Coordinates of C-alpha atoms and ligand atoms in Angstrom, one line a residue:
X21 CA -41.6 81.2 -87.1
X22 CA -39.0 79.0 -85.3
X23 CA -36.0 80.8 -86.5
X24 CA -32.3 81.2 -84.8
X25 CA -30.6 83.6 -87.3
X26 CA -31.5 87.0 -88.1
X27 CA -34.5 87.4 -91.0
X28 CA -34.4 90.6 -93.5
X29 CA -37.0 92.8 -93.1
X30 CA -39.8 93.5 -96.0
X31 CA -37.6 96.2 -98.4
X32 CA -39.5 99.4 -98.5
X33 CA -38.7 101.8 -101.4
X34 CA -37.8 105.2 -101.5
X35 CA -41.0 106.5 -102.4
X36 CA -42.5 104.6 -98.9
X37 CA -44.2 101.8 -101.3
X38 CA -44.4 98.3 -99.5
X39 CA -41.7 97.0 -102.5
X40 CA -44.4 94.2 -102.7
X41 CA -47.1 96.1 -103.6
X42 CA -44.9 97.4 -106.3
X43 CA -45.1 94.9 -108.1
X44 CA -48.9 93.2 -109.5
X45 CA -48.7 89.7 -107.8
X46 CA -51.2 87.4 -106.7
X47 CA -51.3 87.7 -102.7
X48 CA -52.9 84.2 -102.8
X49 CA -50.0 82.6 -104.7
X50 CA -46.8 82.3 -102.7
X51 CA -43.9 83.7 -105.5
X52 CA -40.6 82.2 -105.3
X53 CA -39.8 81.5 -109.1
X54 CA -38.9 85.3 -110.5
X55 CA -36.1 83.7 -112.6
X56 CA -38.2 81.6 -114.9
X57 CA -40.1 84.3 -116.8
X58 CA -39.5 87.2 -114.1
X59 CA -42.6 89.5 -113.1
X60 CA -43.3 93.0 -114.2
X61 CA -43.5 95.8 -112.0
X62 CA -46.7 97.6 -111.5
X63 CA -45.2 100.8 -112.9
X64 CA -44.0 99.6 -116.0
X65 CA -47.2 97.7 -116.8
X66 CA -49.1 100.6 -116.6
X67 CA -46.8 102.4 -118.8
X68 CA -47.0 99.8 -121.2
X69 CA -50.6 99.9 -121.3
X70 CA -50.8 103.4 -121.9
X71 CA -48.7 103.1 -125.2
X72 CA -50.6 100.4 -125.7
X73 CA -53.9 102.7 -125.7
X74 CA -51.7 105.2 -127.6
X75 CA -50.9 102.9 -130.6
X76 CA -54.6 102.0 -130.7
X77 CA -56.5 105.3 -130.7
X78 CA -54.1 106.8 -133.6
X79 CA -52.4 104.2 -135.7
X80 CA -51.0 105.9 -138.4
X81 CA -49.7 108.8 -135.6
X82 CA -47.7 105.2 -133.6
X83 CA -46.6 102.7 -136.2
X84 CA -44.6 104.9 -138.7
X85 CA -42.9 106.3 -135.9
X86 CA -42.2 103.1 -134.0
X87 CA -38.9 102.3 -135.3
X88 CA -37.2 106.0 -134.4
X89 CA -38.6 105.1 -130.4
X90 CA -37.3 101.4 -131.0
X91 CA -34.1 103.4 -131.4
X92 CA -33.9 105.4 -128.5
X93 CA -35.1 102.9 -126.3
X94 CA -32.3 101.0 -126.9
X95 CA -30.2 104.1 -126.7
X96 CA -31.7 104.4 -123.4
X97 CA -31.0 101.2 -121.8
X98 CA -27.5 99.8 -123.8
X99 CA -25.7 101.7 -120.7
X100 CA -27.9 99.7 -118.2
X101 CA -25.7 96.2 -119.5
X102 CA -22.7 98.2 -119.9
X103 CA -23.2 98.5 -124.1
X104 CA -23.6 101.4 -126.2
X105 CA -26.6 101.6 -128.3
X106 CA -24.3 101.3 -131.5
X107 CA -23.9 97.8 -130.5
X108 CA -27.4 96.5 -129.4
X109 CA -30.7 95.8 -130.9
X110 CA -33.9 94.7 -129.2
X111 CA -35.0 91.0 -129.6
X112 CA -38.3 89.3 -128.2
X113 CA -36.4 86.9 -125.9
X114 CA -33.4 85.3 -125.1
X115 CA -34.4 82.4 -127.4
X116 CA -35.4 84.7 -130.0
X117 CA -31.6 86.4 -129.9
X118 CA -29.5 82.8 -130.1
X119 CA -31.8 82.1 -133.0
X120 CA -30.5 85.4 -134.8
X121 CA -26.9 84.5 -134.0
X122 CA -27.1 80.5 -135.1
X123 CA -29.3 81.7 -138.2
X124 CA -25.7 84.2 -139.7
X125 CA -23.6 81.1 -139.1
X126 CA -22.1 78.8 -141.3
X127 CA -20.2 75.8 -140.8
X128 CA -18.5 72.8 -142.5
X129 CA -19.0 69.1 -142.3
X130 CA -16.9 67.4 -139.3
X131 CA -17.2 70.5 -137.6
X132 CA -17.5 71.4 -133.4
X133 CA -20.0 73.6 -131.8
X134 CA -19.4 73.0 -127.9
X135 CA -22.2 73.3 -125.2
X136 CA -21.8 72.8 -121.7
X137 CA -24.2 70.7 -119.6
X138 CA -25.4 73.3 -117.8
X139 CA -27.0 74.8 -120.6
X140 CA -30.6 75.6 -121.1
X141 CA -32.2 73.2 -122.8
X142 CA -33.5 75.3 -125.7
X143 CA -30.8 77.0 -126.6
X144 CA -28.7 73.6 -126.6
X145 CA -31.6 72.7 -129.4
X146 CA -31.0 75.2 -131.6
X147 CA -27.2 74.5 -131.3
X148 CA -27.8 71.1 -132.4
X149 CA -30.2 72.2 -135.2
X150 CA -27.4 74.5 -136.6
X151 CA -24.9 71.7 -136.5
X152 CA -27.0 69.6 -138.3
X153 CA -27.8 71.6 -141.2
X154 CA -24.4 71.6 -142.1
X155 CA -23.6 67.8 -140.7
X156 CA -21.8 69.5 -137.9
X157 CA -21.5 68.0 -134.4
X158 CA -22.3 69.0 -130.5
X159 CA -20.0 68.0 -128.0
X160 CA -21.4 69.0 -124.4
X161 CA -18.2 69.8 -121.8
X162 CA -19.4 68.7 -118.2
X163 CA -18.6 70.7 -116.1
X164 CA -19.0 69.9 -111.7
X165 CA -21.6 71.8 -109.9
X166 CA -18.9 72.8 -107.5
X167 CA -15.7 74.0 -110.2
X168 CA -13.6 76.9 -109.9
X169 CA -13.5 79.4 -112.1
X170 CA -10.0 78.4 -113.0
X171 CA -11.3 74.9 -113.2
X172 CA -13.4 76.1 -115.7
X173 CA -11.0 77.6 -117.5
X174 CA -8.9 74.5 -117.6
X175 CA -11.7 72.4 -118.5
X176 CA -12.3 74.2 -121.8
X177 CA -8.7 75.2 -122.8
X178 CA -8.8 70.7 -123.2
X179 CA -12.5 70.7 -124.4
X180 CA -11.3 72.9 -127.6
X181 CA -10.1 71.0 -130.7
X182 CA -8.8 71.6 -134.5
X183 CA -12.6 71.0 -135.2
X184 CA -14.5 73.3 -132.7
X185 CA -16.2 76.7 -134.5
X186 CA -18.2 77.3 -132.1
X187 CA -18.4 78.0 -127.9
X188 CA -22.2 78.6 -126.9
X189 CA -21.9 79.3 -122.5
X190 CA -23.6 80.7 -120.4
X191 CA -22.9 83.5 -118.2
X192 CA -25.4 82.5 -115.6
X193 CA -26.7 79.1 -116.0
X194 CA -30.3 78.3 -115.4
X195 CA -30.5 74.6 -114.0
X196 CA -27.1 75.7 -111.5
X197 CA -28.0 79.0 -110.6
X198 CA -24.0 79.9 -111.2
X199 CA -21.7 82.2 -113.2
X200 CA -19.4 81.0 -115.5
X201 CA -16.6 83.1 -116.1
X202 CA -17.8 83.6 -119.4
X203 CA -14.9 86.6 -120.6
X204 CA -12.1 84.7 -119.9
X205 CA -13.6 81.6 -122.0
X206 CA -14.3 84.3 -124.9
X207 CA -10.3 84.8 -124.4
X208 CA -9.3 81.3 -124.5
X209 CA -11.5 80.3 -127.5
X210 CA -9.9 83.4 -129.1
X211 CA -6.6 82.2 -128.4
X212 CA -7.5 79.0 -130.8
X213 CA -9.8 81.0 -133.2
X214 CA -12.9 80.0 -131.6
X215 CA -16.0 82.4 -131.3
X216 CA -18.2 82.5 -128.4
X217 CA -21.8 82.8 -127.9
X218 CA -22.7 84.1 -124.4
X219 CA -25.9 83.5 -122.9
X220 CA -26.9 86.0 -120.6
X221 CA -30.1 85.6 -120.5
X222 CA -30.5 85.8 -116.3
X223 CA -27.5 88.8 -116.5
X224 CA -29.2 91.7 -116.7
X225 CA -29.7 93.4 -113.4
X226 CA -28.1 90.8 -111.7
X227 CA -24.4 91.4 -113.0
X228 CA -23.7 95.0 -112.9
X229 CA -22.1 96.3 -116.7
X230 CA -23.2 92.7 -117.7
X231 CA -21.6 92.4 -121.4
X232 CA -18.7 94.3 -120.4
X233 CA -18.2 92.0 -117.8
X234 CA -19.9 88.7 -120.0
X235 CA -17.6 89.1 -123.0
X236 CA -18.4 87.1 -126.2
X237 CA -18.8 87.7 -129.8
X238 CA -22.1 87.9 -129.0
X239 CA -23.7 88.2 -126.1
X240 CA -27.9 88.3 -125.0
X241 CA -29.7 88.7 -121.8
X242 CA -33.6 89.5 -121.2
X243 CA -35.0 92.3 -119.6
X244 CA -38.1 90.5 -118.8
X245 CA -36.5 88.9 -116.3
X246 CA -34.0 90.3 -113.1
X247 CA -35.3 94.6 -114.5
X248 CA -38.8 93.7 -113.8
X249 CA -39.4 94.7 -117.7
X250 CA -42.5 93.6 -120.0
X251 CA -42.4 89.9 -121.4
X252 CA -40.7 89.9 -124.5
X253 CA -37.9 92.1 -124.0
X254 CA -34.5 91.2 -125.2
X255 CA -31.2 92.5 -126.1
X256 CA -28.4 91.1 -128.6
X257 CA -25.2 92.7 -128.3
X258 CA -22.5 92.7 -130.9
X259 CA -19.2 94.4 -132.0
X260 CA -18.5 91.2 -134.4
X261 CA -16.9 92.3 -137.4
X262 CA -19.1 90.5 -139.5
X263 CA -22.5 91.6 -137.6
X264 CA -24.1 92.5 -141.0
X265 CA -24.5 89.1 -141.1
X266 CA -27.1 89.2 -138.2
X267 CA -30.8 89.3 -139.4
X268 CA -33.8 90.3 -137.3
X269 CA -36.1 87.1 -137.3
X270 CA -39.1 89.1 -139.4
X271 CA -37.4 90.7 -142.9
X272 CA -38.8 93.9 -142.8
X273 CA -38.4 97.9 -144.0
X274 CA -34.9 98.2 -142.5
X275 CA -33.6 95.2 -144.4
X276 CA -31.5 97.6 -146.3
X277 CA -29.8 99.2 -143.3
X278 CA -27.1 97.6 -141.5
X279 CA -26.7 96.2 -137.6
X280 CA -28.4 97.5 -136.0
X281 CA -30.7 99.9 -137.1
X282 CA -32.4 97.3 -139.8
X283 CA -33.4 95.8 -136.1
X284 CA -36.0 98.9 -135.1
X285 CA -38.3 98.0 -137.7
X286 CA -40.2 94.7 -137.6
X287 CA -43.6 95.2 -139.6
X288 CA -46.8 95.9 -137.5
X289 CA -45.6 94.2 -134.2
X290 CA -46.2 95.4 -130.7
X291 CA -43.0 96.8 -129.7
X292 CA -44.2 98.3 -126.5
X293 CA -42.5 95.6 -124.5
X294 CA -39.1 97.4 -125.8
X295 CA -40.7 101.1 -125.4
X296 CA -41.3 100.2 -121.7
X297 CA -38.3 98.4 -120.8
X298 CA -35.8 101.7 -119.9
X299 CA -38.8 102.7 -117.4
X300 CA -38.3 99.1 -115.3
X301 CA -34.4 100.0 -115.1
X302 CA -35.4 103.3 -113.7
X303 CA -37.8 102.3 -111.3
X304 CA -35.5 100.2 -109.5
X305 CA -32.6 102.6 -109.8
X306 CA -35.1 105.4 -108.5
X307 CA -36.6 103.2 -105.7
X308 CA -33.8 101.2 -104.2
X309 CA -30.7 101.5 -106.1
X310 CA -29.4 98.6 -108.8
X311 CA -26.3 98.1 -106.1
X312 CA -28.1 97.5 -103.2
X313 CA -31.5 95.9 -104.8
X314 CA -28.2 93.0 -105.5
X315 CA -26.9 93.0 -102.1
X316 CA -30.6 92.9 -100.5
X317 CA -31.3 89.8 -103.2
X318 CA -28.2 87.8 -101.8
X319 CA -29.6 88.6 -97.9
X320 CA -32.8 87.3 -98.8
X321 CA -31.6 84.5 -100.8
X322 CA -29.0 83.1 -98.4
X323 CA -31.7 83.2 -95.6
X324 CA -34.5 81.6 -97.5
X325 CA -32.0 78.7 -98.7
X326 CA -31.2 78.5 -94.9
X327 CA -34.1 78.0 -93.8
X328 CA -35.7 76.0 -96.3
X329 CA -32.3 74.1 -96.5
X330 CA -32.9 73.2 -92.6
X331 CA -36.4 72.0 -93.4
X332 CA -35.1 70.4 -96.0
X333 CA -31.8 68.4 -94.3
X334 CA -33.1 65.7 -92.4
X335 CA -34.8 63.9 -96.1
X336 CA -31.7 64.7 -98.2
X337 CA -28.1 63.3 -98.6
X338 CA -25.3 65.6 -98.4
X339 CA -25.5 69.4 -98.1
X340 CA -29.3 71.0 -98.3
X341 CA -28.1 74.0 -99.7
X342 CA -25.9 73.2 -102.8
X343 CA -22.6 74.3 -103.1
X344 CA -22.1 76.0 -106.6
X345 CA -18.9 78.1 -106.2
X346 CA -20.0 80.7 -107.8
X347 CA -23.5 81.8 -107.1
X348 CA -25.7 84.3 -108.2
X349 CA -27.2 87.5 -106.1
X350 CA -30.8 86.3 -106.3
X351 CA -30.7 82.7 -106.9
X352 CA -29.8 79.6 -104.2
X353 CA -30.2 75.5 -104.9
X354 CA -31.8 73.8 -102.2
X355 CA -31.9 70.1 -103.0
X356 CA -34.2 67.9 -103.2
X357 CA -35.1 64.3 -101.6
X358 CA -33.2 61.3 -103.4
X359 CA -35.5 60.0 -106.7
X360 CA -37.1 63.5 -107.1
X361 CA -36.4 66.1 -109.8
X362 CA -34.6 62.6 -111.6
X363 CA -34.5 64.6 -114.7
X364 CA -36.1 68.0 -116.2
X365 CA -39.8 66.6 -116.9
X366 CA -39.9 65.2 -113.6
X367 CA -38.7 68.3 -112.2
X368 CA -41.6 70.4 -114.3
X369 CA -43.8 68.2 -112.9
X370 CA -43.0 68.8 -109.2
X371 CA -43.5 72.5 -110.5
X372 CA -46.9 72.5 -111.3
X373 CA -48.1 70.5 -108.5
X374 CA -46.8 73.0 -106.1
X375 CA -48.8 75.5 -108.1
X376 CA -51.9 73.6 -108.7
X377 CA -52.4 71.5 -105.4
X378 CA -50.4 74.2 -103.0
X379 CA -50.3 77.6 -104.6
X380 CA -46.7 78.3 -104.8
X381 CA -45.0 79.1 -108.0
X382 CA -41.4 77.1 -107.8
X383 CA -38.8 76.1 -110.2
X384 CA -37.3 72.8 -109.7
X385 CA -34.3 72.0 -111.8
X386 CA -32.2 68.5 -112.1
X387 CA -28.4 68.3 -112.9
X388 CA -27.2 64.9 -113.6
X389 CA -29.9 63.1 -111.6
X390 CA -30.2 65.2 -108.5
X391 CA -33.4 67.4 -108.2
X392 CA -32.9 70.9 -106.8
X393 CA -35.2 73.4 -105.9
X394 CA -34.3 76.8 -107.2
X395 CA -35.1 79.4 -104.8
X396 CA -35.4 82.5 -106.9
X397 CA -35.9 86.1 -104.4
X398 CA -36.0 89.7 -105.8
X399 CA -37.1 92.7 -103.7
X400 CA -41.0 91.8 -103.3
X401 CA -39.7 88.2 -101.6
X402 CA -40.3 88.3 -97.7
X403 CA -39.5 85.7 -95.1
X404 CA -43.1 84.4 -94.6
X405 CA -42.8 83.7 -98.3
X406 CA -39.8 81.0 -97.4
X407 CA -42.1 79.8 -94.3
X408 CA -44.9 79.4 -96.7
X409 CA -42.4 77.2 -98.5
X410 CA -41.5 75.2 -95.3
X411 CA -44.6 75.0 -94.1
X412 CA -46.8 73.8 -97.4
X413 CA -44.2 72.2 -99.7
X414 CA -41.5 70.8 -97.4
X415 CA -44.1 68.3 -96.2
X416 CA -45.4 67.4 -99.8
X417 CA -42.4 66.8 -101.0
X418 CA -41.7 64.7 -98.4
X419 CA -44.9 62.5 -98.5
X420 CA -44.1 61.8 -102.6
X421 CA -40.3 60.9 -101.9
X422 CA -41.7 58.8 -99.6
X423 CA -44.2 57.5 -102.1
X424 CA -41.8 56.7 -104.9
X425 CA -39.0 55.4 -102.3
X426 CA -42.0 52.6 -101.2
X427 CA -43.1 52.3 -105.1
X428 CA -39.5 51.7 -106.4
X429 CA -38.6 49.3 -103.5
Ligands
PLP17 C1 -30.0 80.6 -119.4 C2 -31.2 80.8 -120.2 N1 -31.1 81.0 -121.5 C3 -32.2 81.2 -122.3 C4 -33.5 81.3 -121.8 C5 -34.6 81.5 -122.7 O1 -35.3 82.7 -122.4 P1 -36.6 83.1 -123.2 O2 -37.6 82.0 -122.8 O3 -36.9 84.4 -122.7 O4 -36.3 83.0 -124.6 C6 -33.6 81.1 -120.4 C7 -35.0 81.2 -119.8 O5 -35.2 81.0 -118.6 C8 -32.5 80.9 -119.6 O6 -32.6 80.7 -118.3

């Protein structure tokens, strides 16, 4: 490995684990896309098998009890995003949770709902489905790569009219890899009677206290992705005065009780993704510490976007590693070639051909016609995972910029 600077070592836990064979990964596939749909650790798995096994020998001893564990699941975890269990209830996804939230709201005709352009795409949908239904209307704010937090700030305190209801930001945004400083947008809008939707989908784990710190009238992050939980993990967290007005997405036996208990019961589902979730927080916690599992993620981040980035500079105008002001522990953009990553589908593409013709699971994102890759570490990343980058998709990236440079010219 021809390297200059100083490369972190593989993190070891407490218990003398290898932290990558903590976790159930393919040693064949090279992983550097946690932040798309995360990976579960080994520990928590298993746990969740077992209550799966549990729920299937005796039925009748697991469902009619489910929704009392529901409960103290999420009395067990609300502390780990800086909530109290009064205030949160378990949803499948992120996805699942803006759904809930855009499904209480009403709005008139000629009304504003304002999205930013670093939003995820899905969410953004279902923003522009809820404006429809009542002949509403989406504005997106753009917002620079690059902007300050008081930038921000400024850009939204002239983004907000008469008309806008509704603010739906992100608290870390998933084609940038950035914070926003989501609290002090909830303040603003509040100043003009706005209410804000915060998506925190990526903040769990990676922002300490995260909806302290991610204010909103609402606020929702997924477990399944920076804790290491099961898929299908989410919380939605509330102190809205009108949070009665927030209904699970299946009507079921606690339809008569209010937020958020009438969220603990949701018919015959398997809810051991929840039950399993406060067992992830403690692993890490246990094994390496939430504090330093972030500062190890930023390490290993800024020296895999280094030395991808150097791979990476002589194809690609301007900086390799993209400037984002405000980055994220665990996350770096590296960007791509010119006429790559053009725009999302293009940028799926590249995806799944480093997967299928390479064997290295990526995420490529594109932001206003620039491709980026988004290096995504957590504790089980190692520097030969970076030079597997270099070494297998620096070079095939490089041969199909080169392709489409010769078939656009
Ligand atoms: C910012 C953001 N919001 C929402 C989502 C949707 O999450 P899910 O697919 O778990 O519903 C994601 C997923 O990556 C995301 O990054």
């Amino acid at each position: 490995m021809s390297n200059v600077f100083p490369l972190p070592q593989p993190v070891r836990f407490a218990s003398g684990v290898a932290a990558r064979d903590a976790w159930p990964l393919d040693p064949a596939v090279v992983h550097l896309n946690h932040g798309s749909f995360g990976a579960v650790l080994t520990e928590v798995g298993e746990y969740q098998d077992a209550l799966r096994r549990e729920s299937d020998r005796n039925p009748v001893g697991w469902y009619p009890r489910v929704a009392e564990r529901v409960r103290e699941a999420r009395g067990a975890i609300a502390g780990f995003v800086g909530a109290t269990a009064d205030d949160t209830v378990f949803v499948p996804n992120a996805s699942a949770a803006a759904t809930v939230v855009f499904n209480s709201l009403r709005l008139e005709a000629g009304d504003e709902i304002l999205v930013t352009d670093h939003g995820y795409g899905a969410i953004t949908m279902g923003a522009r489905r809820l404006a429809a239904r009542f002949g509403a209307r989406l504005r997106t704010l753009e917002i620079p790569l690059a902007a300050t937090d008081p930038e921000i700030l400024e850009l939204f305190r002239t983004a907000i009219t008469p008309h806008t209801r509704l603010i739906v930001v992100d608290q870390i945004t998933s084609p940038t890899a950035r914070t926003f400083p989501t609290r002090e947008i909830t303040d603003l809008a509040h100043t003009r009677g706005v209410r804000v939707l915060v998506d925190g989908a990526h903040a769990p784990g990676l922002v300490a206290d995260a909806v302290a710190v991610g204010g909103g009238d609402w606020w929702f992050g997924n477990l399944h992705k920076w804790p290491g939980a099961p898929r299908g993990s989410a919380l939605l967290v509330t102190r809205a005065a009108d949070r009665d007005e927030l209904w699970p997405l299946i009507d079921s036996w606690g339809a008569n009780e209010p937020y958020p208990g009438r969220f603990d019961s949701q018919g015959t589902m398997d809810a051991t993704s929840y039950l399993a979730s406060p067992l992830a927080v403690e692993a890490i916690e246990r094994e390496y510490g939430w504090v330093r599992t972030r500062q190890t993620m930023a390490e290993l981040a800024d020296a895999g976007a280094r030395l991808i980035g150097d791979a990476m500079a002589s194809m690609v105008s301007g900086e390799a590693v993209a400037d984002v002001a405000a980055p994220v522990p665990s996350m770096r953009l590296v960007r791509l070639p010119d006429g790559l990553g053009l725009h999302r589908e293009d940028a799926d593409d590249l995806r799944m051909q480093m997967y299928d013709e390479l064997g290295v699971e990526t995420a490529f994102t594109s932001f206003r016609g620039i491709g980026y890759f988004r290096l995504s570490v957590h504790l089980y990343t190692t520097t030969d995972d970076f030079q597997a980058f270099v070494d297998k998709c620096v070079p095939s990236i490089l041969r199909k910029a080169e392709s489409r440079r010769i078939g656009a010219a």
